């Protein structure tokens, strides 16, 4: 199956009060592990790459062809969305050119009017090629220089203006954070999510989905979150399984140092994590 854009999948998710996982790829193992999980579950999936991960792997074209060719050799039959995560203006344009089926233009750190204008431009370019667009209002918190931000709350009026540009999904800050959550984190702001969900029609996106207590994410999904971004959780699962393999001395037994063996447990841990997440996001199987 070739790539699909995100429109049908996420609109159906919002209507059906479930979510579809958006999983970040970092390399070949990640790509295979995510695809394997989605195929085993027979559910749609969104594979996304950050600007940093794309640079690490080579470029946007390489990532797209990696995912595309893995889908071919793995006989993937479930719908897959190829998405750019947190792109700046240039990256979004590059991925539209490269044939991604979905892009995020993240202009949250620009003055609001500029974010609005650039979002409009990206929507026009993307929609001309049947590509979905995600935009962001209100920054997603996280650790910066040792200071942990709680996560800014999206302004409802600003969110309405960005939604009116025709974006296909919208990331709104509701107290969520990228990376590990601090012990003193106050939780998701459901009041703000309700205010947003009441007036925003496109599916809403929850970034920093790793580490939010599951019952909070499930509640947010019922309220209008349809795309949940997962990155850290897979990284932690991969690292823990790889550590276990090495600490057990397996890399020193036989040809256990062969990267295909050395990384196998970690890759399986990613698949297991993705499958568990697909289950509790409530993503239904493809008919
Ligand atoms: Zn994010």
PDB file of C-alpha atoms and ligand atoms in Angstrom:
ATOM      1  CA  UNK A   1       0.000   0.000   0.000  1.00  0.00           C
ATOM      2  CA  UNK A   2       1.260   3.489  -0.736  1.00  0.00           C
ATOM      3  CA  UNK A   3       1.142   6.422   1.673  1.00  0.00           C
ATOM      4  CA  UNK A   4      -2.127   8.132   2.518  1.00  0.00           C
ATOM      5  CA  UNK A   5      -2.630  11.628   3.872  1.00  0.00           C
ATOM      6  CA  UNK A   6      -3.958  12.077   7.380  1.00  0.00           C
ATOM      7  CA  UNK A   7      -7.379  13.533   6.613  1.00  0.00           C
ATOM      8  CA  UNK A   8      -9.619  10.514   6.548  1.00  0.00           C
ATOM      9  CA  UNK A   9      -7.827   8.665   9.348  1.00  0.00           C
ATOM     10  CA  UNK A  10      -7.833  11.508  11.858  1.00  0.00           C
ATOM     11  CA  UNK A  11     -11.259  12.901  10.996  1.00  0.00           C
ATOM     12  CA  UNK A  12     -12.659   9.416  11.611  1.00  0.00           C
ATOM     13  CA  UNK A  13     -10.720   9.271  14.882  1.00  0.00           C
ATOM     14  CA  UNK A  14     -12.170  12.550  16.128  1.00  0.00           C
ATOM     15  CA  UNK A  15     -15.697  11.433  15.212  1.00  0.00           C
ATOM     16  CA  UNK A  16     -15.161   8.038  16.811  1.00  0.00           C
ATOM     17  CA  UNK A  17     -13.512   9.409  19.994  1.00  0.00           C
ATOM     18  CA  UNK A  18     -10.356   7.364  19.612  1.00  0.00           C
ATOM     19  CA  UNK A  19      -6.806   8.316  18.606  1.00  0.00           C
ATOM     20  CA  UNK A  20      -4.218   7.149  16.121  1.00  0.00           C
ATOM     21  CA  UNK A  21      -0.594   7.060  17.221  1.00  0.00           C
ATOM     22  CA  UNK A  22       2.037   9.274  15.603  1.00  0.00           C
ATOM     23  CA  UNK A  23       5.367   7.553  16.142  1.00  0.00           C
ATOM     24  CA  UNK A  24       8.752   9.165  15.510  1.00  0.00           C
ATOM     25  CA  UNK A  25      11.288   7.223  13.532  1.00  0.00           C
ATOM     26  CA  UNK A  26      14.989   7.577  14.246  1.00  0.00           C
ATOM     27  CA  UNK A  27      16.582   4.953  12.018  1.00  0.00           C
ATOM     28  CA  UNK A  28      16.028   1.676  10.192  1.00  0.00           C
ATOM     29  CA  UNK A  29      15.225  -0.339  13.321  1.00  0.00           C
ATOM     30  CA  UNK A  30      12.629   2.217  14.440  1.00  0.00           C
ATOM     31  CA  UNK A  31      10.989   2.282  11.027  1.00  0.00           C
ATOM     32  CA  UNK A  32      10.680  -1.491  10.841  1.00  0.00           C
ATOM     33  CA  UNK A  33       9.537  -1.791  14.473  1.00  0.00           C
ATOM     34  CA  UNK A  34       6.718   0.743  14.053  1.00  0.00           C
ATOM     35  CA  UNK A  35       5.532  -0.736  10.747  1.00  0.00           C
ATOM     36  CA  UNK A  36       5.628  -4.254  12.205  1.00  0.00           C
ATOM     37  CA  UNK A  37       3.453  -3.215  15.158  1.00  0.00           C
ATOM     38  CA  UNK A  38       0.877  -1.448  12.981  1.00  0.00           C
ATOM     39  CA  UNK A  39       0.695  -4.404  10.595  1.00  0.00           C
ATOM     40  CA  UNK A  40       0.308  -6.897  13.465  1.00  0.00           C
ATOM     41  CA  UNK A  41      -2.469  -4.771  14.934  1.00  0.00           C
ATOM     42  CA  UNK A  42      -3.921  -4.120  11.462  1.00  0.00           C
ATOM     43  CA  UNK A  43      -4.329  -0.427  12.291  1.00  0.00           C
ATOM     44  CA  UNK A  44      -3.451   2.786  10.448  1.00  0.00           C
ATOM     45  CA  UNK A  45      -0.294   4.497  11.647  1.00  0.00           C
ATOM     46  CA  UNK A  46       1.504   7.786  11.207  1.00  0.00           C
ATOM     47  CA  UNK A  47       5.281   7.706  10.969  1.00  0.00           C
ATOM     48  CA  UNK A  48       6.878  11.057  11.550  1.00  0.00           C
ATOM     49  CA  UNK A  49      10.381  12.396  11.456  1.00  0.00           C
ATOM     50  CA  UNK A  50      11.730  15.452  13.211  1.00  0.00           C
ATOM     51  CA  UNK A  51      14.085  17.858  11.460  1.00  0.00           C
ATOM     52  CA  UNK A  52      16.908  16.612  13.698  1.00  0.00           C
ATOM     53  CA  UNK A  53      16.258  12.925  13.013  1.00  0.00           C
ATOM     54  CA  UNK A  54      16.033  13.571   9.263  1.00  0.00           C
ATOM     55  CA  UNK A  55      19.376  15.361   9.383  1.00  0.00           C
ATOM     56  CA  UNK A  56      20.841  12.474  11.364  1.00  0.00           C
ATOM     57  CA  UNK A  57      19.631   9.936   8.800  1.00  0.00           C
ATOM     58  CA  UNK A  58      20.528  12.051   5.773  1.00  0.00           C
ATOM     59  CA  UNK A  59      17.625  14.097   4.482  1.00  0.00           C
ATOM     60  CA  UNK A  60      13.839  14.060   4.088  1.00  0.00           C
ATOM     61  CA  UNK A  61      13.952  12.135   0.815  1.00  0.00           C
ATOM     62  CA  UNK A  62      16.028   9.379   2.380  1.00  0.00           C
ATOM     63  CA  UNK A  63      13.582   8.988   5.268  1.00  0.00           C
ATOM     64  CA  UNK A  64      10.625   8.838   2.909  1.00  0.00           C
ATOM     65  CA  UNK A  65      12.264   6.235   0.691  1.00  0.00           C
ATOM     66  CA  UNK A  66      13.327   4.206   3.737  1.00  0.00           C
ATOM     67  CA  UNK A  67       9.749   4.041   5.017  1.00  0.00           C
ATOM     68  CA  UNK A  68       8.371   3.432   1.526  1.00  0.00           C
ATOM     69  CA  UNK A  69      10.776   0.589   0.763  1.00  0.00           C
ATOM     70  CA  UNK A  70      10.334  -1.038   4.167  1.00  0.00           C
ATOM     71  CA  UNK A  71       6.587  -0.993   3.491  1.00  0.00           C
ATOM     72  CA  UNK A  72       7.254  -2.748   0.194  1.00  0.00           C
ATOM     73  CA  UNK A  73       9.545  -5.488   1.515  1.00  0.00           C
ATOM     74  CA  UNK A  74       7.458  -6.012   4.656  1.00  0.00           C
ATOM     75  CA  UNK A  75       4.221  -6.276   2.633  1.00  0.00           C
ATOM     76  CA  UNK A  76       2.570  -3.570   4.696  1.00  0.00           C
ATOM     77  CA  UNK A  77      -1.143  -3.368   3.893  1.00  0.00           C
ATOM     78  CA  UNK A  78      -2.329  -0.897   6.557  1.00  0.00           C
ATOM     79  CA  UNK A  79      -2.597   2.831   5.731  1.00  0.00           C
ATOM     80  CA  UNK A  80       0.595   4.737   6.593  1.00  0.00           C
ATOM     81  CA  UNK A  81       0.918   8.526   6.773  1.00  0.00           C
ATOM     82  CA  UNK A  82       4.400   9.967   6.119  1.00  0.00           C
ATOM     83  CA  UNK A  83       4.621  13.095   8.263  1.00  0.00           C
ATOM     84  CA  UNK A  84       7.111  15.814   9.131  1.00  0.00           C
ATOM     85  CA  UNK A  85       7.138  16.549  12.889  1.00  0.00           C
ATOM     86  CA  UNK A  86       7.756  20.142  14.072  1.00  0.00           C
ATOM     87  CA  UNK A  87       8.946  21.495  10.756  1.00  0.00           C
ATOM     88  CA  UNK A  88       9.963  25.076  10.247  1.00  0.00           C
ATOM     89  CA  UNK A  89       8.793  26.909   7.130  1.00  0.00           C
ATOM     90  CA  UNK A  90      11.667  25.663   4.947  1.00  0.00           C
ATOM     91  CA  UNK A  91      11.421  22.062   6.151  1.00  0.00           C
ATOM     92  CA  UNK A  92       7.658  21.992   5.550  1.00  0.00           C
ATOM     93  CA  UNK A  93       8.181  23.223   1.987  1.00  0.00           C
ATOM     94  CA  UNK A  94      10.963  20.691   1.410  1.00  0.00           C
ATOM     95  CA  UNK A  95       8.778  17.796   2.592  1.00  0.00           C
ATOM     96  CA  UNK A  96       5.864  18.963   0.426  1.00  0.00           C
ATOM     97  CA  UNK A  97       8.296  18.811  -2.517  1.00  0.00           C
ATOM     98  CA  UNK A  98       9.675  15.438  -1.383  1.00  0.00           C
ATOM     99  CA  UNK A  99       6.217  13.825  -1.451  1.00  0.00           C
ATOM    100  CA  UNK A 100       5.390  13.527   2.241  1.00  0.00           C
ATOM    101  CA  UNK A 101       1.663  13.050   2.691  1.00  0.00           C
ATOM    102  CA  UNK A 102       1.477  15.228   5.799  1.00  0.00           C
ATOM    103  CA  UNK A 103       3.555  18.037   7.289  1.00  0.00           C
ATOM    104  CA  UNK A 104       3.584  19.940  10.535  1.00  0.00           C
ATOM    105  CA  UNK A 105       4.435  23.593  10.280  1.00  0.00           C
ATOM    106  CA  UNK A 106       5.368  24.691  13.773  1.00  0.00           C
ATOM    107  CA  UNK A 107       5.356  28.467  13.907  1.00  0.00           C
ATOM    108  CA  UNK A 108       4.580  28.745  17.616  1.00  0.00           C
ATOM    109  CA  UNK A 109       7.783  30.655  18.359  1.00  0.00           C
ATOM    110  CA  UNK A 110       7.029  33.279  15.684  1.00  0.00           C
ATOM    111  CA  UNK A 111       4.928  36.366  16.415  1.00  0.00           C
ATOM    112  CA  UNK A 112       1.322  35.169  16.124  1.00  0.00           C
ATOM    113  CA  UNK A 113       0.498  37.082  12.904  1.00  0.00           C
ATOM    114  CA  UNK A 114       3.535  35.587  11.202  1.00  0.00           C
ATOM    115  CA  UNK A 115       2.623  32.081  12.381  1.00  0.00           C
ATOM    116  CA  UNK A 116      -0.854  32.667  10.920  1.00  0.00           C
ATOM    117  CA  UNK A 117       0.457  33.945   7.558  1.00  0.00           C
ATOM    118  CA  UNK A 118       3.033  31.196   7.133  1.00  0.00           C
ATOM    119  CA  UNK A 119       0.511  28.525   8.157  1.00  0.00           C
ATOM    120  CA  UNK A 120      -1.791  29.857   5.402  1.00  0.00           C
ATOM    121  CA  UNK A 121       1.015  29.630   2.846  1.00  0.00           C
ATOM    122  CA  UNK A 122       1.908  26.078   3.830  1.00  0.00           C
ATOM    123  CA  UNK A 123      -1.761  25.024   3.752  1.00  0.00           C
ATOM    124  CA  UNK A 124      -2.105  26.388   0.187  1.00  0.00           C
ATOM    125  CA  UNK A 125       1.058  24.631  -1.017  1.00  0.00           C
ATOM    126  CA  UNK A 126       0.206  21.352   0.729  1.00  0.00           C
ATOM    127  CA  UNK A 127      -3.465  21.190  -0.200  1.00  0.00           C
ATOM    128  CA  UNK A 128      -2.608  21.720  -3.873  1.00  0.00           C
ATOM    129  CA  UNK A 129      -0.865  18.340  -3.602  1.00  0.00           C
ATOM    130  CA  UNK A 130      -3.413  16.637  -1.342  1.00  0.00           C
ATOM    131  CA  UNK A 131      -1.042  16.790   1.637  1.00  0.00           C
ATOM    132  CA  UNK A 132      -2.345  17.277   5.199  1.00  0.00           C
ATOM    133  CA  UNK A 133      -1.097  20.066   7.449  1.00  0.00           C
ATOM    134  CA  UNK A 134      -0.698  20.264  11.208  1.00  0.00           C
ATOM    135  CA  UNK A 135      -0.094  23.629  12.876  1.00  0.00           C
ATOM    136  CA  UNK A 136       0.677  24.588  16.452  1.00  0.00           C
ATOM    137  CA  UNK A 137      -0.591  27.224  18.851  1.00  0.00           C
ATOM    138  CA  UNK A 138       0.730  27.669  22.366  1.00  0.00           C
ATOM    139  CA  UNK A 139       4.116  26.111  22.885  1.00  0.00           C
ATOM    140  CA  UNK A 140       4.550  22.562  24.094  1.00  0.00           C
ATOM    141  CA  UNK A 141       6.654  22.758  27.254  1.00  0.00           C
ATOM    142  CA  UNK A 142       9.820  20.905  28.064  1.00  0.00           C
ATOM    143  CA  UNK A 143      13.168  21.176  29.704  1.00  0.00           C
ATOM    144  CA  UNK A 144      15.365  23.980  28.500  1.00  0.00           C
ATOM    145  CA  UNK A 145      18.642  24.870  30.180  1.00  0.00           C
ATOM    146  CA  UNK A 146      17.562  22.947  33.267  1.00  0.00           C
ATOM    147  CA  UNK A 147      14.369  25.003  33.660  1.00  0.00           C
ATOM    148  CA  UNK A 148      11.261  22.894  33.321  1.00  0.00           C
ATOM    149  CA  UNK A 149       8.369  24.707  31.714  1.00  0.00           C
ATOM    150  CA  UNK A 150       4.895  23.619  32.674  1.00  0.00           C
ATOM    151  CA  UNK A 151       3.716  23.915  29.110  1.00  0.00           C
ATOM    152  CA  UNK A 152       1.922  26.969  27.819  1.00  0.00           C
ATOM    153  CA  UNK A 153      -1.850  26.877  27.331  1.00  0.00           C
ATOM    154  CA  UNK A 154      -3.060  27.613  23.810  1.00  0.00           C
ATOM    155  CA  UNK A 155      -5.099  30.796  23.459  1.00  0.00           C
ATOM    156  CA  UNK A 156      -8.584  29.882  22.249  1.00  0.00           C
ATOM    157  CA  UNK A 157      -8.958  32.914  19.935  1.00  0.00           C
ATOM    158  CA  UNK A 158      -5.561  32.252  18.355  1.00  0.00           C
ATOM    159  CA  UNK A 159      -6.427  28.582  17.940  1.00  0.00           C
ATOM    160  CA  UNK A 160      -9.660  29.558  16.156  1.00  0.00           C
ATOM    161  CA  UNK A 161      -7.741  31.792  13.733  1.00  0.00           C
ATOM    162  CA  UNK A 162      -5.186  29.089  12.949  1.00  0.00           C
ATOM    163  CA  UNK A 163      -7.937  26.488  12.500  1.00  0.00           C
ATOM    164  CA  UNK A 164      -9.670  28.835  10.036  1.00  0.00           C
ATOM    165  CA  UNK A 165      -6.646  28.626   7.710  1.00  0.00           C
ATOM    166  CA  UNK A 166      -7.879  25.150   6.784  1.00  0.00           C
ATOM    167  CA  UNK A 167      -5.300  23.113   8.701  1.00  0.00           C
ATOM    168  CA  UNK A 168      -6.152  19.448   8.917  1.00  0.00           C
ATOM    169  CA  UNK A 169      -5.105  19.021  12.527  1.00  0.00           C
ATOM    170  CA  UNK A 170      -4.040  21.335  15.279  1.00  0.00           C
ATOM    171  CA  UNK A 171      -1.521  20.913  18.092  1.00  0.00           C
ATOM    172  CA  UNK A 172      -2.560  22.947  21.124  1.00  0.00           C
ATOM    173  CA  UNK A 173      -0.626  23.395  24.322  1.00  0.00           C
ATOM    174  CA  UNK A 174      -2.712  22.072  27.223  1.00  0.00           C
ATOM    175  CA  UNK A 175       0.059  21.700  29.792  1.00  0.00           C
ATOM    176  CA  UNK A 176       1.778  18.881  27.901  1.00  0.00           C
ATOM    177  CA  UNK A 177       5.557  18.635  27.707  1.00  0.00           C
ATOM    178  CA  UNK A 178       8.087  16.936  25.424  1.00  0.00           C
ATOM    179  CA  UNK A 179      10.366  14.372  27.048  1.00  0.00           C
ATOM    180  CA  UNK A 180      10.205  13.115  30.621  1.00  0.00           C
ATOM    181  CA  UNK A 181       7.612  14.725  32.895  1.00  0.00           C
ATOM    182  CA  UNK A 182       8.864  16.282  36.144  1.00  0.00           C
ATOM    183  CA  UNK A 183       7.551  14.994  39.481  1.00  0.00           C
ATOM    184  CA  UNK A 184       5.828  18.315  40.205  1.00  0.00           C
ATOM    185  CA  UNK A 185       3.938  18.427  36.885  1.00  0.00           C
ATOM    186  CA  UNK A 186       0.332  19.512  37.406  1.00  0.00           C
ATOM    187  CA  UNK A 187      -1.277  17.351  34.728  1.00  0.00           C
ATOM    188  CA  UNK A 188      -3.217  18.197  31.581  1.00  0.00           C
ATOM    189  CA  UNK A 189      -5.508  21.236  31.645  1.00  0.00           C
ATOM    190  CA  UNK A 190      -8.838  19.687  30.764  1.00  0.00           C
ATOM    191  CA  UNK A 191     -10.761  22.953  31.121  1.00  0.00           C
ATOM    192  CA  UNK A 192      -8.693  24.514  28.348  1.00  0.00           C
ATOM    193  CA  UNK A 193      -8.974  21.379  26.231  1.00  0.00           C
ATOM    194  CA  UNK A 194     -12.759  21.559  26.538  1.00  0.00           C
ATOM    195  CA  UNK A 195     -12.797  25.245  25.535  1.00  0.00           C
ATOM    196  CA  UNK A 196     -10.661  24.409  22.497  1.00  0.00           C
ATOM    197  CA  UNK A 197     -12.551  21.267  21.493  1.00  0.00           C
ATOM    198  CA  UNK A 198     -15.868  23.157  21.676  1.00  0.00           C
ATOM    199  CA  UNK A 199     -14.829  25.585  18.930  1.00  0.00           C
ATOM    200  CA  UNK A 200     -12.109  23.811  16.915  1.00  0.00           C
ATOM    201  CA  UNK A 201     -13.402  21.439  14.278  1.00  0.00           C
ATOM    202  CA  UNK A 202     -10.203  19.749  13.012  1.00  0.00           C
ATOM    203  CA  UNK A 203      -8.767  16.858  15.023  1.00  0.00           C
ATOM    204  CA  UNK A 204      -6.575  17.993  17.922  1.00  0.00           C
ATOM    205  CA  UNK A 205      -3.056  16.740  18.510  1.00  0.00           C
ATOM    206  CA  UNK A 206      -1.421  15.882  21.804  1.00  0.00           C
ATOM    207  CA  UNK A 207       2.358  16.253  21.719  1.00  0.00           C
ATOM    208  CA  UNK A 208       4.572  14.837  24.442  1.00  0.00           C
ATOM    209  CA  UNK A 209       2.259  11.840  24.776  1.00  0.00           C
ATOM    210  CA  UNK A 210       4.979   9.748  26.439  1.00  0.00           C
ATOM    211  CA  UNK A 211       4.832   9.951  30.201  1.00  0.00           C
ATOM    212  CA  UNK A 212       1.371  11.472  30.638  1.00  0.00           C
ATOM    213  CA  UNK A 213      -0.618   9.145  32.910  1.00  0.00           C
ATOM    214  CA  UNK A 214      -2.629   6.886  30.649  1.00  0.00           C
ATOM    215  CA  UNK A 215      -5.991   7.801  32.192  1.00  0.00           C
ATOM    216  CA  UNK A 216      -5.342  11.490  31.407  1.00  0.00           C
ATOM    217  CA  UNK A 217      -4.578  10.711  27.768  1.00  0.00           C
ATOM    218  CA  UNK A 218      -7.652   8.504  27.499  1.00  0.00           C
ATOM    219  CA  UNK A 219      -9.787  11.315  28.941  1.00  0.00           C
ATOM    220  CA  UNK A 220      -8.239  13.809  26.495  1.00  0.00           C
ATOM    221  CA  UNK A 221      -8.994  11.454  23.586  1.00  0.00           C
ATOM    222  CA  UNK A 222     -12.652  11.300  24.590  1.00  0.00           C
ATOM    223  CA  UNK A 223     -12.636  15.122  24.542  1.00  0.00           C
ATOM    224  CA  UNK A 224     -11.234  15.597  21.027  1.00  0.00           C
ATOM    225  CA  UNK A 225      -7.569  14.592  20.885  1.00  0.00           C
ATOM    226  CA  UNK A 226      -7.209  12.364  17.825  1.00  0.00           C
ATOM    227  CA  UNK A 227      -3.460  12.259  17.170  1.00  0.00           C
ATOM    228  CA  UNK A 228      -1.127  11.346  20.017  1.00  0.00           C
ATOM    229  CA  UNK A 229       2.596  11.858  19.428  1.00  0.00           C
ATOM    230  CA  UNK A 230       4.871   9.233  20.940  1.00  0.00           C
ATOM    231  CA  UNK A 231       8.641   9.388  20.892  1.00  0.00           C
ATOM    232  CA  UNK A 232      10.296   9.174  24.318  1.00  0.00           C
ATOM    233  CA  UNK A 233       8.416   6.029  25.350  1.00  0.00           C
ATOM    234  CA  UNK A 234       9.883   4.059  22.417  1.00  0.00           C
ATOM    235  CA  UNK A 235      13.353   5.454  23.084  1.00  0.00           C
ATOM    236  CA  UNK A 236      13.203   4.375  26.738  1.00  0.00           C
ATOM    237  CA  UNK A 237      11.927   0.891  25.795  1.00  0.00           C
ATOM    238  CA  UNK A 238      14.692   0.477  23.201  1.00  0.00           C
ATOM    239  CA  UNK A 239      17.399   1.664  25.603  1.00  0.00           C
ATOM    240  CA  UNK A 240      16.212  -0.573  28.459  1.00  0.00           C
ATOM    241  CA  UNK A 241      16.105  -3.717  26.297  1.00  0.00           C
ATOM    242  CA  UNK A 242      19.500  -2.978  24.741  1.00  0.00           C
ATOM    243  CA  UNK A 243      20.995  -2.325  28.179  1.00  0.00           C
ATOM    244  CA  UNK A 244      19.599  -5.636  29.432  1.00  0.00           C
ATOM    245  CA  UNK A 245      21.128  -7.465  26.457  1.00  0.00           C
ATOM    246  CA  UNK A 246      24.564  -5.992  27.088  1.00  0.00           C
ATOM    247  CA  UNK A 247      24.428  -6.303  30.877  1.00  0.00           C
ATOM    248  CA  UNK A 248      23.555  -9.973  30.455  1.00  0.00           C
ATOM    249  CA  UNK A 249      26.804 -10.289  28.474  1.00  0.00           C
ATOM    250  CA  UNK A 250      24.958 -11.464  25.358  1.00  0.00           C
ATOM    251  CA  UNK A 251      27.058  -9.264  23.096  1.00  0.00           C
ATOM    252  CA  UNK A 252      30.062 -11.333  24.185  1.00  0.00           C
ATOM    253  CA  UNK A 253      28.468 -14.712  23.499  1.00  0.00           C
ATOM    254  CA  UNK A 254      28.960 -16.158  20.009  1.00  0.00           C
ATOM    255  CA  UNK A 255      28.286 -13.458  17.460  1.00  0.00           C
ATOM    256  CA  UNK A 256      26.112 -11.478  19.840  1.00  0.00           C
ATOM    257  CA  UNK A 257      28.043  -8.367  18.836  1.00  0.00           C
ATOM    258  CA  UNK A 258      26.542  -8.517  15.328  1.00  0.00           C
ATOM    259  CA  UNK A 259      24.379  -5.383  15.111  1.00  0.00           C
ATOM    260  CA  UNK A 260      21.520  -7.449  13.737  1.00  0.00           C
ATOM    261  CA  UNK A 261      21.569  -9.394  17.024  1.00  0.00           C
ATOM    262  CA  UNK A 262      22.680  -6.578  19.294  1.00  0.00           C
ATOM    263  CA  UNK A 263      19.760  -4.340  18.303  1.00  0.00           C
ATOM    264  CA  UNK A 264      17.105  -7.044  17.920  1.00  0.00           C
ATOM    265  CA  UNK A 265      15.795  -6.995  21.516  1.00  0.00           C
ATOM    266  CA  UNK A 266      15.619  -3.194  21.468  1.00  0.00           C
ATOM    267  CA  UNK A 267      13.728  -3.227  18.187  1.00  0.00           C
ATOM    268  CA  UNK A 268      11.276  -5.809  19.532  1.00  0.00           C
ATOM    269  CA  UNK A 269      10.783  -3.620  22.618  1.00  0.00           C
ATOM    270  CA  UNK A 270       9.751  -0.743  20.319  1.00  0.00           C
ATOM    271  CA  UNK A 271       7.255  -2.998  18.532  1.00  0.00           C
ATOM    272  CA  UNK A 272       5.817  -4.195  21.861  1.00  0.00           C
ATOM    273  CA  UNK A 273       5.529  -0.604  23.116  1.00  0.00           C
ATOM    274  CA  UNK A 274       3.825   0.592  19.930  1.00  0.00           C
ATOM    275  CA  UNK A 275       1.357  -2.306  20.076  1.00  0.00           C
ATOM    276  CA  UNK A 276       0.477  -1.571  23.708  1.00  0.00           C
ATOM    277  CA  UNK A 277      -0.043   2.096  22.870  1.00  0.00           C
ATOM    278  CA  UNK A 278      -2.223   1.290  19.843  1.00  0.00           C
ATOM    279  CA  UNK A 279      -4.398  -0.793  22.186  1.00  0.00           C
ATOM    280  CA  UNK A 280      -5.024   1.881  24.753  1.00  0.00           C
ATOM    281  CA  UNK A 281      -5.411   4.681  22.202  1.00  0.00           C
ATOM    282  CA  UNK A 282      -8.368   2.615  21.032  1.00  0.00           C
ATOM    283  CA  UNK A 283      -7.303   2.630  17.369  1.00  0.00           C
ATOM    284  CA  UNK A 284      -9.690   0.252  15.601  1.00  0.00           C
ATOM    285  CA  UNK A 285      -8.452  -2.359  13.135  1.00  0.00           C
ATOM    286  CA  UNK A 286      -8.767  -1.636   9.421  1.00  0.00           C
ATOM    287  CA  UNK A 287     -11.818  -3.302   7.921  1.00  0.00           C
TER     288      UNK A 287
HETATM  289 ZN1  LIG B   1       5.916  17.749  19.538  1.00  0.00          ZN
END
